[in-house]
Tab-separated table of C-alpha atoms in Angstrom:
chain	number	residue	atom	x	y	z
K	1	MET	CA	0.038	0.100	-0.602
K	2	SER	CA	1.380	3.650	-0.936
K	3	ALA	CA	-0.294	5.570	1.411
K	4	VAL	CA	-2.752	5.822	3.780
K	5	VAL	CA	-5.217	9.184	3.805
K	6	ALA	CA	-6.194	10.335	7.506
K	7	VAL	CA	-9.010	12.959	8.313
K	8	PRO	CA	-10.600	13.265	11.637
K	9	VAL	CA	-14.233	13.071	12.710
K	10	LYS	CA	-15.450	13.836	16.305
K	11	ASP	CA	-19.277	13.817	15.643
K	12	LEU	CA	-22.082	15.584	13.484
K	13	VAL	CA	-24.506	16.532	16.605
K	14	ASN	CA	-21.875	18.991	18.554
K	15	ALA	CA	-19.372	20.064	15.397
K	16	LYS	CA	-18.569	24.280	15.183
K	17	GLN	CA	-18.935	25.269	18.539
K	18	ARG	CA	-17.710	28.109	17.913
K	19	LEU	CA	-20.366	29.325	15.450
K	20	ILE	CA	-22.846	29.301	18.580
K	21	PRO	CA	-25.189	31.110	18.948
K	22	PHE	CA	-25.035	32.383	14.620
K	23	LEU	CA	-25.737	28.641	13.286
K	24	SER	CA	-29.240	26.966	15.208
K	25	PRO	CA	-27.567	23.418	16.437
K	26	SER	CA	-29.056	21.789	12.767
K	27	GLU	CA	-27.395	24.124	10.508
K	28	ARG	CA	-24.331	23.281	12.286
K	29	GLY	CA	-24.401	19.360	11.892
K	30	ASP	CA	-26.057	20.610	8.827
K	31	LEU	CA	-22.242	22.070	7.854
K	32	ALA	CA	-20.400	19.782	9.308
K	33	ARG	CA	-21.619	16.566	6.540
K	34	ALA	CA	-21.259	18.747	3.925
K	35	MET	CA	-18.058	19.903	4.929
K	36	LEU	CA	-17.047	16.080	5.108
K	37	VAL	CA	-18.325	14.557	1.856
K	38	ASP	CA	-17.016	17.926	0.553
K	39	VAL	CA	-13.368	16.987	1.384
K	40	LEU	CA	-13.881	12.979	0.868
K	41	ASP	CA	-15.665	13.930	-2.740
K	42	ALA	CA	-11.895	15.487	-3.629
K	43	LEU	CA	-10.150	12.525	-2.158
K	44	ALA	CA	-12.663	10.418	-4.363
K	45	ARG	CA	-10.837	11.860	-7.168
K	46	ALA	CA	-7.146	12.300	-6.465
K	47	GLN	CA	-7.185	9.125	-5.041
K	48	VAL	CA	-4.490	9.942	-4.030
K	49	GLY	CA	-4.381	6.652	-1.405
K	50	LEU	CA	-6.683	4.935	0.599
K	51	VAL	CA	-9.312	7.406	3.129
K	52	LEU	CA	-9.542	6.409	6.487
K	53	VAL	CA	-12.363	8.654	8.208
K	54	VAL	CA	-11.553	8.159	12.276
K	55	THR	CA	-14.220	8.540	14.843
K	56	ARG	CA	-16.693	7.059	16.296
K	57	ASP	CA	-19.995	8.160	15.389
K	58	PRO	CA	-21.872	5.912	13.577
K	59	ALA	CA	-23.720	8.904	11.611
K	60	VAL	CA	-19.803	10.384	10.098
K	61	GLU	CA	-19.551	6.290	9.439
K	62	ALA	CA	-22.731	5.623	6.855
K	63	LEU	CA	-21.425	9.094	5.210
K	64	ALA	CA	-17.600	7.313	5.174
K	65	ARG	CA	-18.598	4.576	3.603
K	66	ARG	CA	-21.738	6.250	1.102
K	67	HIS	CA	-18.808	8.227	-0.689
K	68	GLY	CA	-16.075	5.423	-0.671
K	69	ALA	CA	-13.805	5.560	2.178
K	70	ASP	CA	-13.521	3.188	4.927
K	71	THR	CA	-13.070	3.679	8.541
K	72	LEU	CA	-11.486	3.577	11.045
K	73	GLY	CA	-13.188	3.449	14.778
K	74	GLU	CA	-12.240	4.918	18.367
K	75	GLU	CA	-13.840	3.725	21.493
K	76	ILE	CA	-13.773	7.632	23.367
K	77	ASN	CA	-13.074	10.093	21.612
K	78	ARG	CA	-9.970	11.689	22.428
K	79	GLY	CA	-8.964	13.857	20.296
K	80	HIS	CA	-7.061	15.119	16.845
K	81	THR	CA	-4.326	13.908	17.779
K	82	GLU	CA	-5.129	10.628	19.622
K	83	ALA	CA	-6.671	10.264	16.475
K	84	VAL	CA	-4.182	11.016	13.961
K	85	ALA	CA	-2.249	8.277	16.094
K	86	HIS	CA	-4.210	6.434	16.009
K	87	ALA	CA	-3.867	6.055	11.807
K	88	GLN	CA	-0.777	5.966	11.875
K	89	ARG	CA	-0.005	2.650	13.709
K	90	THR	CA	-2.940	1.648	11.473
K	91	ALA	CA	-0.827	2.595	8.821
K	92	LEU	CA	2.037	1.139	9.360
K	93	VAL	CA	0.610	-2.257	10.290
K	94	ARG	CA	-0.877	-1.723	6.677
K	95	GLY	CA	2.090	-1.289	5.286
K	96	ALA	CA	2.012	2.493	4.382
K	97	ARG	CA	4.680	4.278	2.766
K	98	ARG	CA	3.066	7.433	3.135
K	99	PHE	CA	0.505	8.256	5.791
K	100	LEU	CA	-1.898	12.333	4.978
K	101	THR	CA	-3.279	13.794	7.519
K	102	ILE	CA	-6.524	16.363	6.794
K	103	PRO	CA	-9.550	17.216	8.459
K	104	GLY	CA	-12.504	17.108	7.693
K	105	ASP	CA	-13.983	20.321	7.363
K	106	VAL	CA	-11.610	22.396	5.223
K	107	PRO	CA	-14.231	22.091	1.341
K	108	CYS	CA	-12.036	24.442	-0.794
K	109	VAL	CA	-10.182	21.555	-0.795
K	110	THR	CA	-9.291	19.955	-4.440
K	111	PRO	CA	-8.044	16.889	-5.992
K	112	GLY	CA	-5.816	19.543	-7.723
K	113	GLU	CA	-4.255	20.348	-4.902
K	114	LEU	CA	-3.822	16.681	-2.895
K	115	ASN	CA	-2.154	15.495	-5.605
K	116	ALA	CA	-0.367	18.714	-5.628
K	117	LEU	CA	0.676	17.661	-1.745
K	118	ALA	CA	1.422	14.270	-2.528
K	119	ASP	CA	3.735	13.636	-4.932
K	120	ALA	CA	5.780	16.251	-3.014
K	121	PRO	CA	9.521	15.530	-3.412
K	122	ILE	CA	10.141	13.581	0.062
K	123	GLU	CA	13.648	12.315	1.013
K	124	ALA	CA	12.771	9.647	3.353
K	125	PRO	CA	12.421	10.091	5.840
K	126	GLY	CA	10.581	13.461	5.840
K	127	ALA	CA	7.509	15.579	6.354
K	128	VAL	CA	5.455	17.601	4.970
K	129	PHE	CA	3.568	20.192	6.473
K	130	VAL	CA	0.636	22.666	4.790
K	131	PRO	CA	-0.413	25.691	7.580
K	132	SER	CA	-4.311	26.983	8.107
K	133	LEU	CA	-4.813	30.400	6.316
K	134	SER	CA	-3.255	31.497	9.921
K	135	GLY	CA	-0.087	31.147	9.590
K	136	PHE	CA	-0.926	28.869	13.196
K	137	GLY	CA	-2.338	25.978	12.797
K	138	THR	CA	-1.345	22.474	10.735
K	139	ASN	CA	-4.236	22.024	7.800
K	140	ALA	CA	-2.037	18.811	6.418
K	141	ALA	CA	0.541	16.985	7.026
K	142	LEU	CA	2.361	14.350	4.935
K	143	LEU	CA	4.801	12.221	5.985
K	144	GLU	CA	7.617	9.487	4.838
K	145	PRO	CA	7.374	6.549	6.658
K	146	PRO	CA	3.903	7.336	8.358
K	147	ASP	CA	5.567	6.865	11.831
K	148	ALA	CA	8.203	9.821	10.527
K	149	MET	CA	7.595	11.418	14.101
K	150	PRO	CA	4.680	12.546	16.117
K	151	LEU	CA	2.213	15.037	15.697
K	152	LYS	CA	0.285	17.147	17.445
K	153	PHE	CA	-2.319	19.390	17.135
K	154	GLY	CA	-4.118	22.982	18.585
K	155	GLU	CA	-2.421	26.089	17.674
K	156	PRO	CA	0.956	27.019	17.214
K	157	SER	CA	1.796	23.756	15.616
K	158	PHE	CA	2.536	24.854	12.703
K	159	ASP	CA	5.635	26.292	13.632
K	160	ASN	CA	6.071	23.375	16.691
K	161	HIS	CA	5.388	20.603	13.448
K	162	LEU	CA	8.579	22.365	12.288
K	163	VAL	CA	11.079	22.739	15.243
K	164	ALA	CA	9.477	18.713	16.183
K	165	ALA	CA	11.071	17.756	12.684
K	166	ARG	CA	13.915	19.130	13.177
K	167	ALA	CA	14.664	17.726	15.654
K	168	ALA	CA	14.102	14.354	14.536
K	169	GLY	CA	16.681	15.365	11.833
K	170	LEU	CA	14.191	16.112	9.470
K	171	ARG	CA	13.896	18.793	6.618
K	172	PRO	CA	10.471	19.647	6.637
K	173	LEU	CA	9.212	20.484	3.868
K	174	VAL	CA	6.095	23.207	3.594
K	175	ARG	CA	3.716	23.813	1.488
K	176	ARG	CA	1.341	26.365	1.191
K	177	LEU	CA	-2.199	26.034	-0.539
K	178	PRO	CA	-5.723	28.517	-0.223
K	179	GLY	CA	-8.676	25.513	-0.168
K	180	LEU	CA	-6.677	22.808	1.935
K	181	GLY	CA	-5.674	26.150	3.847
K	182	LEU	CA	-8.912	26.874	4.668
K	183	ASP	CA	-10.923	25.138	7.993
K	184	ILE	CA	-14.196	26.285	9.059
K	185	ASP	CA	-14.379	27.014	12.732
K	186	ALA	CA	-15.278	31.032	13.284
K	187	PRO	CA	-18.639	33.272	11.822
K	188	GLU	CA	-15.672	35.075	9.493
K	189	ASP	CA	-15.024	31.561	7.542
K	190	LEU	CA	-18.162	32.168	5.921
K	191	VAL	CA	-16.933	35.353	4.751
K	192	LEU	CA	-14.436	33.579	2.976
K	193	LEU	CA	-15.576	29.802	1.941
K	194	LEU	CA	-19.187	31.615	0.355
K	195	GLU	CA	-15.742	33.870	-1.807
K	196	ARG	CA	-14.297	31.083	-2.585
K	197	GLY	CA	-16.507	27.893	-2.794
K	198	PRO	CA	-19.777	29.229	-4.445
K	199	SER	CA	-20.042	26.042	-5.584
K	200	THR	CA	-19.289	23.149	-3.322
K	201	ARG	CA	-21.602	21.846	-0.977
K	202	SER	CA	-21.143	23.667	1.489
K	203	GLY	CA	-21.012	27.263	0.271
K	204	ARG	CA	-24.646	25.734	-1.166
K	205	LEU	CA	-25.772	25.150	2.473
K	206	LEU	CA	-25.244	28.231	3.556
K	207	ALA	CA	-26.608	29.897	0.410
K	208	SER	CA	-28.957	28.861	0.832
K	209	LEU	CA	-29.923	29.266	4.720
K	210	ASP	CA	-28.884	32.784	3.458
K	211	ILE	CA	-26.290	33.039	5.656
K	212	PRO	CA	-24.674	36.852	3.667
K	213	ALA	CA	-27.712	38.235	4.953
K	214	ARG	CA	-27.673	36.790	8.413
K	215	LEU	CA	-23.617	37.927	7.885
K	216	ALA	CA	-24.350	41.124	7.490
K	217	ARG	CA	-26.857	41.554	10.192
K	218	ARG	CA	-24.459	40.701	12.380
K	219	SER	CA	-21.566	43.495	11.554
K	220	PRO	CA	-21.757	46.811	13.807
K	221	GLU	CA	-21.021	48.342	9.899
K	222	ALA	CA	-24.660	47.107	8.889
């Protein structure tokens, strides 16, 4: 097996807490579902490796299978870092040469970006990191081999990953990819999603919810 791609997803019911009270619970769940589908569709078209959605939510598992992904179960929600480590161990057991992880809330990611990342010229052992648009978070990590280094998420994980990679004797590469770099957490991210991904499932959902008008009413300048 050449590569395993891990997509950690906690659940759909309690998704996107930072969008409270801007979106209702059902709207937040619908947005989380739409974003995951956008990500899985891009991965299916890119065909960069075996996709494993790491979750303990049966609804997420069913959604993943409908969109061509496998699942990797967790007994409890231990967080993003632990879910990725679980997937790294699984990648090793399955004989993968490379390990890639991306989040399930980057709906503007494209197959072209995924292929460009997967084709990065790594000198094994090595690592490639994609920062979030803020530059603080890590929106993708590609390792060869899968256990080249441990990964730890949460801002400022991007700088921390570069430091940790160098301390491990690696020469990390950086790829800045605008679609993959846009993770949706706060109301201001919805504006960027509407601007950059109007044709995505997530963008169409926001348009159907009249999010532009709701954002305008929320703005102090409105």
